[in-house]
């Protein structure tokens, strides 16, 4: 069973700090990696996608991918209380597979 | 530019009834995916469809569940003879092609009493 692992949290950070969210995956053939944000009772919202090793920045968000270590992370700079949500890591397996395999999510709490 | 639309947003069914969940993908998207989120659990893939074709149904329970995406109209996830364990949030996602990101709809929250 191919798995995506995340620490369930909660991860608590003060407003303005950097929040670091981590994810590991088991399938070495995985090609595409995504971070979704899900507020309680709402649907997942795509924040970032990353396909190659290294960093990808978009505003306050930076995704980092290390395929050799099978590790993907999301950094949120200048965290705001509105960032408080559950962050889901999702992995798409190798070519030919289109389903997303999700981790159980990390709950982030940003305190004012 | 409307996003993915799902209806109904909330559905209550008694045990043994049928549930029909509908999903209209974003404009220009022809690939539809259904996921289920059980209480306190992660999102699990159920089925991937293109117009008139089921591409991957590896996550669908073998019995009582079916899905379709007709040439005209929304994609339908059908659950026959619902049981309490079917109570969950059912999300539909769409993408313009198989290699693109998936965007989720608001979900249908099914409660079986």
PDB file of C-alpha atoms in Angstrom:
ATOM      1  CA  UNK A   1       0.000   0.000   0.000  1.00  0.00           C
ATOM      2  CA  UNK A   2       1.552   3.247  -1.146  1.00  0.00           C
ATOM      3  CA  UNK A   3       1.488   5.778   1.651  1.00  0.00           C
ATOM      4  CA  UNK A   4       1.830   9.458   2.358  1.00  0.00           C
ATOM      5  CA  UNK A   5       2.745  10.316   5.930  1.00  0.00           C
ATOM      6  CA  UNK A   6       2.208  13.575   7.771  1.00  0.00           C
ATOM      7  CA  UNK A   7       2.424  14.555  11.404  1.00  0.00           C
ATOM      8  CA  UNK A   8      -1.165  15.171  12.490  1.00  0.00           C
ATOM      9  CA  UNK A   9      -0.208  18.062  14.769  1.00  0.00           C
ATOM     10  CA  UNK A  10      -1.483  20.442  15.841  1.00  0.00           C
ATOM     11  CA  UNK A  11       1.462  22.584  14.881  1.00  0.00           C
ATOM     12  CA  UNK A  12       1.191  25.820  16.823  1.00  0.00           C
ATOM     13  CA  UNK A  13       3.066  28.937  15.703  1.00  0.00           C
ATOM     14  CA  UNK A  14       2.714  32.602  16.660  1.00  0.00           C
ATOM     15  CA  UNK A  15       1.531  35.143  14.128  1.00  0.00           C
ATOM     16  CA  UNK A  16       4.391  36.300  11.908  1.00  0.00           C
ATOM     17  CA  UNK A  17       6.464  33.158  12.366  1.00  0.00           C
ATOM     18  CA  UNK A  18       7.418  30.561   9.754  1.00  0.00           C
ATOM     19  CA  UNK A  19       5.351  27.394   9.761  1.00  0.00           C
ATOM     20  CA  UNK A  20       7.059  24.278   8.431  1.00  0.00           C
ATOM     21  CA  UNK A  21       4.926  21.337   7.329  1.00  0.00           C
ATOM     22  CA  UNK A  22       6.457  18.032   6.329  1.00  0.00           C
ATOM     23  CA  UNK A  23       5.424  15.007   4.325  1.00  0.00           C
ATOM     24  CA  UNK A  24       7.083  11.729   3.346  1.00  0.00           C
ATOM     25  CA  UNK A  25       5.920   9.293   0.710  1.00  0.00           C
ATOM     26  CA  UNK A  26       6.664   5.655   0.056  1.00  0.00           C
ATOM     27  CA  UNK A  27       6.458   5.312  -3.728  1.00  0.00           C
ATOM     28  CA  UNK A  28       9.777   6.183  -5.397  1.00  0.00           C
ATOM     29  CA  UNK A  29       8.026   6.424  -8.752  1.00  0.00           C
ATOM     30  CA  UNK A  30       5.905   9.380  -7.653  1.00  0.00           C
ATOM     31  CA  UNK A  31       6.061  12.240 -10.108  1.00  0.00           C
ATOM     32  CA  UNK A  32       3.858  15.063  -8.844  1.00  0.00           C
ATOM     33  CA  UNK A  33       3.320  16.574  -5.429  1.00  0.00           C
ATOM     34  CA  UNK A  34       0.671  18.920  -4.140  1.00  0.00           C
ATOM     35  CA  UNK A  35      -0.265  20.843  -1.028  1.00  0.00           C
ATOM     36  CA  UNK A  36      -3.910  21.512  -0.302  1.00  0.00           C
ATOM     37  CA  UNK A  37      -5.387  23.616   2.493  1.00  0.00           C
ATOM     38  CA  UNK A  38      -8.661  22.508   4.065  1.00  0.00           C
ATOM     39  CA  UNK A  39     -10.617  24.606   6.508  1.00  0.00           C
ATOM     40  CA  UNK A  40     -12.940  22.754   8.856  1.00  0.00           C
ATOM     41  CA  UNK A  41     -16.086  21.687   7.043  1.00  0.00           C
ATOM     42  CA  UNK A  42     -14.809  22.911   3.686  1.00  0.00           C
ATOM     43  CA  UNK A  43     -13.254  21.362   0.618  1.00  0.00           C
ATOM     44  CA  UNK A  44      -9.518  21.103  -0.155  1.00  0.00           C
ATOM     45  CA  UNK A  45      -8.046  24.146  -1.860  1.00  0.00           C
ATOM     46  CA  UNK A  46      -4.909  23.771  -3.984  1.00  0.00           C
ATOM     47  CA  UNK A  47      -2.032  25.887  -2.700  1.00  0.00           C
ATOM     48  CA  UNK A  48       1.079  24.579  -4.418  1.00  0.00           C
ATOM     49  CA  UNK A  49       2.221  21.971  -6.879  1.00  0.00           C
ATOM     50  CA  UNK A  50       5.823  20.850  -7.350  1.00  0.00           C
ATOM     51  CA  UNK A  51       7.270  18.412  -9.840  1.00  0.00           C
ATOM     52  CA  UNK A  52      11.066  18.661  -9.669  1.00  0.00           C
ATOM     53  CA  UNK A  53      13.654  18.676  -6.908  1.00  0.00           C
ATOM     54  CA  UNK A  54      14.309  21.977  -5.198  1.00  0.00           C
ATOM     55  CA  UNK A  55      12.225  24.899  -4.057  1.00  0.00           C
ATOM     56  CA  UNK A  56       9.193  26.549  -5.586  1.00  0.00           C
ATOM     57  CA  UNK A  57       7.966  29.846  -4.192  1.00  0.00           C
ATOM     58  CA  UNK A  58       4.550  31.476  -4.519  1.00  0.00           C
ATOM     59  CA  UNK A  59       3.949  34.488  -2.330  1.00  0.00           C
ATOM     60  CA  UNK A  60       4.281  33.478   1.320  1.00  0.00           C
ATOM     61  CA  UNK A  61       4.402  29.797   0.419  1.00  0.00           C
ATOM     62  CA  UNK A  62       7.459  27.729  -0.515  1.00  0.00           C
ATOM     63  CA  UNK A  63       7.279  24.074  -1.456  1.00  0.00           C
ATOM     64  CA  UNK A  64      10.418  21.967  -1.212  1.00  0.00           C
ATOM     65  CA  UNK A  65      10.933  18.572  -2.844  1.00  0.00           C
ATOM     66  CA  UNK A  66      13.684  16.019  -2.302  1.00  0.00           C
ATOM     67  CA  UNK A  67      12.947  12.903  -4.322  1.00  0.00           C
ATOM     68  CA  UNK A  68      16.037  11.056  -3.083  1.00  0.00           C
ATOM     69  CA  UNK A  69      14.763  11.360   0.486  1.00  0.00           C
ATOM     70  CA  UNK A  70      11.119  10.987  -0.595  1.00  0.00           C
ATOM     71  CA  UNK A  71      10.321  14.152   1.267  1.00  0.00           C
ATOM     72  CA  UNK A  72       8.231  17.200   0.471  1.00  0.00           C
ATOM     73  CA  UNK A  73       7.627  20.207   2.684  1.00  0.00           C
ATOM     74  CA  UNK A  74       5.656  23.432   2.766  1.00  0.00           C
ATOM     75  CA  UNK A  75       6.921  26.600   4.401  1.00  0.00           C
ATOM     76  CA  UNK A  76       4.514  29.407   5.231  1.00  0.00           C
ATOM     77  CA  UNK A  77       6.257  32.692   5.943  1.00  0.00           C
ATOM     78  CA  UNK A  78       4.690  35.485   8.012  1.00  0.00           C
ATOM     79  CA  UNK A  79       1.981  33.111   9.240  1.00  0.00           C
ATOM     80  CA  UNK A  80      -1.441  34.674   9.797  1.00  0.00           C
ATOM     81  CA  UNK A  81      -4.348  33.468  11.954  1.00  0.00           C
ATOM     82  CA  UNK A  82      -6.259  32.954   8.688  1.00  0.00           C
ATOM     83  CA  UNK A  83      -3.675  30.289   7.783  1.00  0.00           C
ATOM     84  CA  UNK A  84      -5.045  28.108  10.588  1.00  0.00           C
ATOM     85  CA  UNK A  85      -6.330  25.044   8.776  1.00  0.00           C
ATOM     86  CA  UNK A  86      -5.421  21.462   7.969  1.00  0.00           C
ATOM     87  CA  UNK A  87      -2.758  21.109   5.288  1.00  0.00           C
ATOM     88  CA  UNK A  88      -2.954  18.032   3.118  1.00  0.00           C
ATOM     89  CA  UNK A  89      -0.008  16.609   1.246  1.00  0.00           C
ATOM     90  CA  UNK A  90      -0.988  14.733  -1.924  1.00  0.00           C
ATOM     91  CA  UNK A  91       1.115  12.629  -4.246  1.00  0.00           C
ATOM     92  CA  UNK A  92       0.409  11.462  -7.746  1.00  0.00           C
ATOM     93  CA  UNK A  93       2.103   8.209  -8.580  1.00  0.00           C
ATOM     94  CA  UNK A  94       4.122   7.554 -11.704  1.00  0.00           C
ATOM     95  CA  UNK A  95       2.962   8.060 -15.257  1.00  0.00           C
ATOM     96  CA  UNK A  96      -0.290   6.376 -16.039  1.00  0.00           C
ATOM     97  CA  UNK A  97      -1.700   6.900 -12.572  1.00  0.00           C
ATOM     98  CA  UNK A  98      -3.892   9.918 -12.077  1.00  0.00           C
ATOM     99  CA  UNK A  99      -5.283   9.430  -8.612  1.00  0.00           C
ATOM    100  CA  UNK A 100      -4.007  11.517  -5.748  1.00  0.00           C
ATOM    101  CA  UNK A 101      -2.878   9.731  -2.609  1.00  0.00           C
ATOM    102  CA  UNK A 102      -3.401  11.998   0.398  1.00  0.00           C
ATOM    103  CA  UNK A 103      -1.791  12.147   3.788  1.00  0.00           C
ATOM    104  CA  UNK A 104      -4.094  12.557   6.769  1.00  0.00           C
ATOM    105  CA  UNK A 105      -3.088  16.196   7.087  1.00  0.00           C
ATOM    106  CA  UNK A 106      -1.335  18.455   9.570  1.00  0.00           C
ATOM    107  CA  UNK A 107      -3.450  20.839  11.584  1.00  0.00           C
ATOM    108  CA  UNK A 108      -1.852  24.281  11.800  1.00  0.00           C
ATOM    109  CA  UNK A 109      -2.832  26.776  14.492  1.00  0.00           C
ATOM    110  CA  UNK A 110      -1.548  30.343  14.184  1.00  0.00           C
ATOM    111  CA  UNK A 111      -2.073  32.360  17.324  1.00  0.00           C
ATOM    112  CA  UNK A 112      -2.434  36.170  17.240  1.00  0.00           C
TER     113      UNK A 112
ATOM    114  CA  UNK B   1     -15.515  31.444 -14.182  1.00  0.00           C
ATOM    115  CA  UNK B   2     -17.471  28.964 -12.102  1.00  0.00           C
ATOM    116  CA  UNK B   3     -15.571  26.339 -10.195  1.00  0.00           C
ATOM    117  CA  UNK B   4     -16.472  22.716  -9.716  1.00  0.00           C
ATOM    118  CA  UNK B   5     -20.110  22.420  -8.723  1.00  0.00           C
ATOM    119  CA  UNK B   6     -21.599  19.670  -6.613  1.00  0.00           C
ATOM    120  CA  UNK B   7     -25.132  19.066  -5.501  1.00  0.00           C
ATOM    121  CA  UNK B   8     -26.747  18.513  -3.231  1.00  0.00           C
ATOM    122  CA  UNK B   9     -24.441  19.998  -0.612  1.00  0.00           C
ATOM    123  CA  UNK B  10     -26.117  17.990   2.133  1.00  0.00           C
ATOM    124  CA  UNK B  11     -28.021  14.755   1.698  1.00  0.00           C
ATOM    125  CA  UNK B  12     -29.782  12.714   4.342  1.00  0.00           C
ATOM    126  CA  UNK B  13     -30.811   9.169   3.519  1.00  0.00           C
ATOM    127  CA  UNK B  14     -32.244   6.340   5.564  1.00  0.00           C
ATOM    128  CA  UNK B  15     -30.536   2.975   5.539  1.00  0.00           C
ATOM    129  CA  UNK B  16     -31.442   1.061   2.404  1.00  0.00           C
ATOM    130  CA  UNK B  17     -32.224   4.119   0.270  1.00  0.00           C
ATOM    131  CA  UNK B  18     -30.268   5.286  -2.748  1.00  0.00           C
ATOM    132  CA  UNK B  19     -28.032   8.337  -2.841  1.00  0.00           C
ATOM    133  CA  UNK B  20     -27.190  10.213  -6.040  1.00  0.00           C
ATOM    134  CA  UNK B  21     -24.424  12.775  -5.947  1.00  0.00           C
ATOM    135  CA  UNK B  22     -23.823  15.095  -8.889  1.00  0.00           C
ATOM    136  CA  UNK B  23     -20.703  16.880 -10.046  1.00  0.00           C
ATOM    137  CA  UNK B  24     -20.277  19.450 -12.811  1.00  0.00           C
ATOM    138  CA  UNK B  25     -16.602  20.042 -13.615  1.00  0.00           C
ATOM    139  CA  UNK B  26     -15.058  23.416 -14.244  1.00  0.00           C
ATOM    140  CA  UNK B  27     -15.587  24.815 -17.730  1.00  0.00           C
ATOM    141  CA  UNK B  28     -13.098  23.255 -20.090  1.00  0.00           C
ATOM    142  CA  UNK B  29     -12.370  20.316 -17.789  1.00  0.00           C
ATOM    143  CA  UNK B  30     -13.172  16.849 -19.068  1.00  0.00           C
ATOM    144  CA  UNK B  31     -11.537  14.774 -16.323  1.00  0.00           C
ATOM    145  CA  UNK B  32     -13.458  14.073 -13.130  1.00  0.00           C
ATOM    146  CA  UNK B  33     -12.314  12.399  -9.924  1.00  0.00           C
ATOM    147  CA  UNK B  34     -14.348  11.361  -6.897  1.00  0.00           C
ATOM    148  CA  UNK B  35     -12.888  11.181  -3.398  1.00  0.00           C
ATOM    149  CA  UNK B  36     -14.419  10.260  -0.055  1.00  0.00           C
ATOM    150  CA  UNK B  37     -13.485  11.680   3.324  1.00  0.00           C
ATOM    151  CA  UNK B  38     -14.710   9.691   6.281  1.00  0.00           C
ATOM    152  CA  UNK B  39     -14.955  11.451   9.657  1.00  0.00           C
ATOM    153  CA  UNK B  40     -11.487  11.978  11.126  1.00  0.00           C
ATOM    154  CA  UNK B  41      -9.865  10.250   8.157  1.00  0.00           C
ATOM    155  CA  UNK B  42      -8.003  11.373   5.079  1.00  0.00           C
ATOM    156  CA  UNK B  43      -9.260  11.769   1.573  1.00  0.00           C
ATOM    157  CA  UNK B  44      -9.452   8.502  -0.342  1.00  0.00           C
ATOM    158  CA  UNK B  45      -9.637   8.185  -4.113  1.00  0.00           C
ATOM    159  CA  UNK B  46     -12.676   6.404  -5.457  1.00  0.00           C
ATOM    160  CA  UNK B  47     -12.912   6.737  -9.239  1.00  0.00           C
ATOM    161  CA  UNK B  48     -11.539   8.668 -12.240  1.00  0.00           C
ATOM    162  CA  UNK B  49     -13.718   9.318 -15.270  1.00  0.00           C
ATOM    163  CA  UNK B  50     -13.553  11.055 -18.588  1.00  0.00           C
ATOM    164  CA  UNK B  51     -16.590  11.709 -20.738  1.00  0.00           C
ATOM    165  CA  UNK B  52     -18.408   8.388 -21.195  1.00  0.00           C
ATOM    166  CA  UNK B  53     -15.470   6.381 -19.823  1.00  0.00           C
ATOM    167  CA  UNK B  54     -14.411   5.043 -16.448  1.00  0.00           C
ATOM    168  CA  UNK B  55     -10.614   5.194 -16.456  1.00  0.00           C
ATOM    169  CA  UNK B  56      -9.738   4.005 -12.946  1.00  0.00           C
ATOM    170  CA  UNK B  57     -12.202   2.665 -10.400  1.00  0.00           C
ATOM    171  CA  UNK B  58      -9.648   1.024  -8.145  1.00  0.00           C
ATOM    172  CA  UNK B  59     -10.929   2.886  -5.080  1.00  0.00           C
ATOM    173  CA  UNK B  60     -14.602   2.094  -5.523  1.00  0.00           C
ATOM    174  CA  UNK B  61     -16.189  -0.449  -3.209  1.00  0.00           C
ATOM    175  CA  UNK B  62     -17.118  -3.502  -5.266  1.00  0.00           C
ATOM    176  CA  UNK B  63     -20.781  -3.441  -4.346  1.00  0.00           C
ATOM    177  CA  UNK B  64     -23.456  -0.746  -4.197  1.00  0.00           C
ATOM    178  CA  UNK B  65     -21.281   2.030  -5.663  1.00  0.00           C
ATOM    179  CA  UNK B  66     -21.239   3.144  -9.286  1.00  0.00           C
ATOM    180  CA  UNK B  67     -20.194   6.229 -11.214  1.00  0.00           C
ATOM    181  CA  UNK B  68     -20.809   7.670 -14.640  1.00  0.00           C
ATOM    182  CA  UNK B  69     -19.892  10.745 -16.648  1.00  0.00           C
ATOM    183  CA  UNK B  70     -22.256  10.923 -19.621  1.00  0.00           C
ATOM    184  CA  UNK B  71     -21.634  12.830 -22.824  1.00  0.00           C
ATOM    185  CA  UNK B  72     -24.102  15.452 -21.668  1.00  0.00           C
ATOM    186  CA  UNK B  73     -24.672  16.469 -18.081  1.00  0.00           C
ATOM    187  CA  UNK B  74     -22.878  16.069 -14.795  1.00  0.00           C
ATOM    188  CA  UNK B  75     -20.962  13.144 -13.410  1.00  0.00           C
ATOM    189  CA  UNK B  76     -23.053  11.012 -11.050  1.00  0.00           C
ATOM    190  CA  UNK B  77     -21.867   8.962  -8.087  1.00  0.00           C
ATOM    191  CA  UNK B  78     -24.581   6.516  -7.110  1.00  0.00           C
ATOM    192  CA  UNK B  79     -24.740   4.605  -3.856  1.00  0.00           C
ATOM    193  CA  UNK B  80     -27.413   1.959  -3.603  1.00  0.00           C
ATOM    194  CA  UNK B  81     -28.835   0.614  -0.349  1.00  0.00           C
ATOM    195  CA  UNK B  82     -26.867   3.019   1.800  1.00  0.00           C
ATOM    196  CA  UNK B  83     -25.552   1.947   5.203  1.00  0.00           C
ATOM    197  CA  UNK B  84     -24.410   4.076   8.144  1.00  0.00           C
ATOM    198  CA  UNK B  85     -20.782   3.529   7.172  1.00  0.00           C
ATOM    199  CA  UNK B  86     -21.401   5.454   3.938  1.00  0.00           C
ATOM    200  CA  UNK B  87     -21.839   8.673   5.948  1.00  0.00           C
ATOM    201  CA  UNK B  88     -18.996  10.890   4.767  1.00  0.00           C
ATOM    202  CA  UNK B  89     -18.082  13.906   2.699  1.00  0.00           C
ATOM    203  CA  UNK B  90     -17.863  13.095  -0.987  1.00  0.00           C
ATOM    204  CA  UNK B  91     -15.710  15.425  -3.047  1.00  0.00           C
ATOM    205  CA  UNK B  92     -15.463  15.759  -6.766  1.00  0.00           C
ATOM    206  CA  UNK B  93     -12.387  17.227  -8.454  1.00  0.00           C
ATOM    207  CA  UNK B  94     -11.760  18.119 -12.070  1.00  0.00           C
ATOM    208  CA  UNK B  95      -8.815  18.852 -14.328  1.00  0.00           C
ATOM    209  CA  UNK B  96      -8.455  19.933 -17.956  1.00  0.00           C
ATOM    210  CA  UNK B  97      -6.194  17.003 -18.770  1.00  0.00           C
ATOM    211  CA  UNK B  98      -4.687  14.002 -17.055  1.00  0.00           C
ATOM    212  CA  UNK B  99      -1.425  15.677 -16.095  1.00  0.00           C
ATOM    213  CA  UNK B 100      -2.845  18.877 -14.659  1.00  0.00           C
ATOM    214  CA  UNK B 101      -3.722  19.859 -11.095  1.00  0.00           C
ATOM    215  CA  UNK B 102      -7.052  18.747  -9.666  1.00  0.00           C
ATOM    216  CA  UNK B 103      -9.493  21.347  -8.340  1.00  0.00           C
ATOM    217  CA  UNK B 104     -12.086  20.332  -5.808  1.00  0.00           C
ATOM    218  CA  UNK B 105     -15.748  21.146  -5.530  1.00  0.00           C
ATOM    219  CA  UNK B 106     -17.489  22.041  -2.254  1.00  0.00           C
ATOM    220  CA  UNK B 107     -18.467  18.452  -1.554  1.00  0.00           C
ATOM    221  CA  UNK B 108     -21.640  16.605  -0.669  1.00  0.00           C
ATOM    222  CA  UNK B 109     -22.056  15.633   2.950  1.00  0.00           C
ATOM    223  CA  UNK B 110     -24.026  12.410   3.136  1.00  0.00           C
ATOM    224  CA  UNK B 111     -25.654  11.393   6.382  1.00  0.00           C
ATOM    225  CA  UNK B 112     -27.263   7.976   6.660  1.00  0.00           C
ATOM    226  CA  UNK B 113     -29.753   7.620   9.498  1.00  0.00           C
TER     227      UNK B 113
END
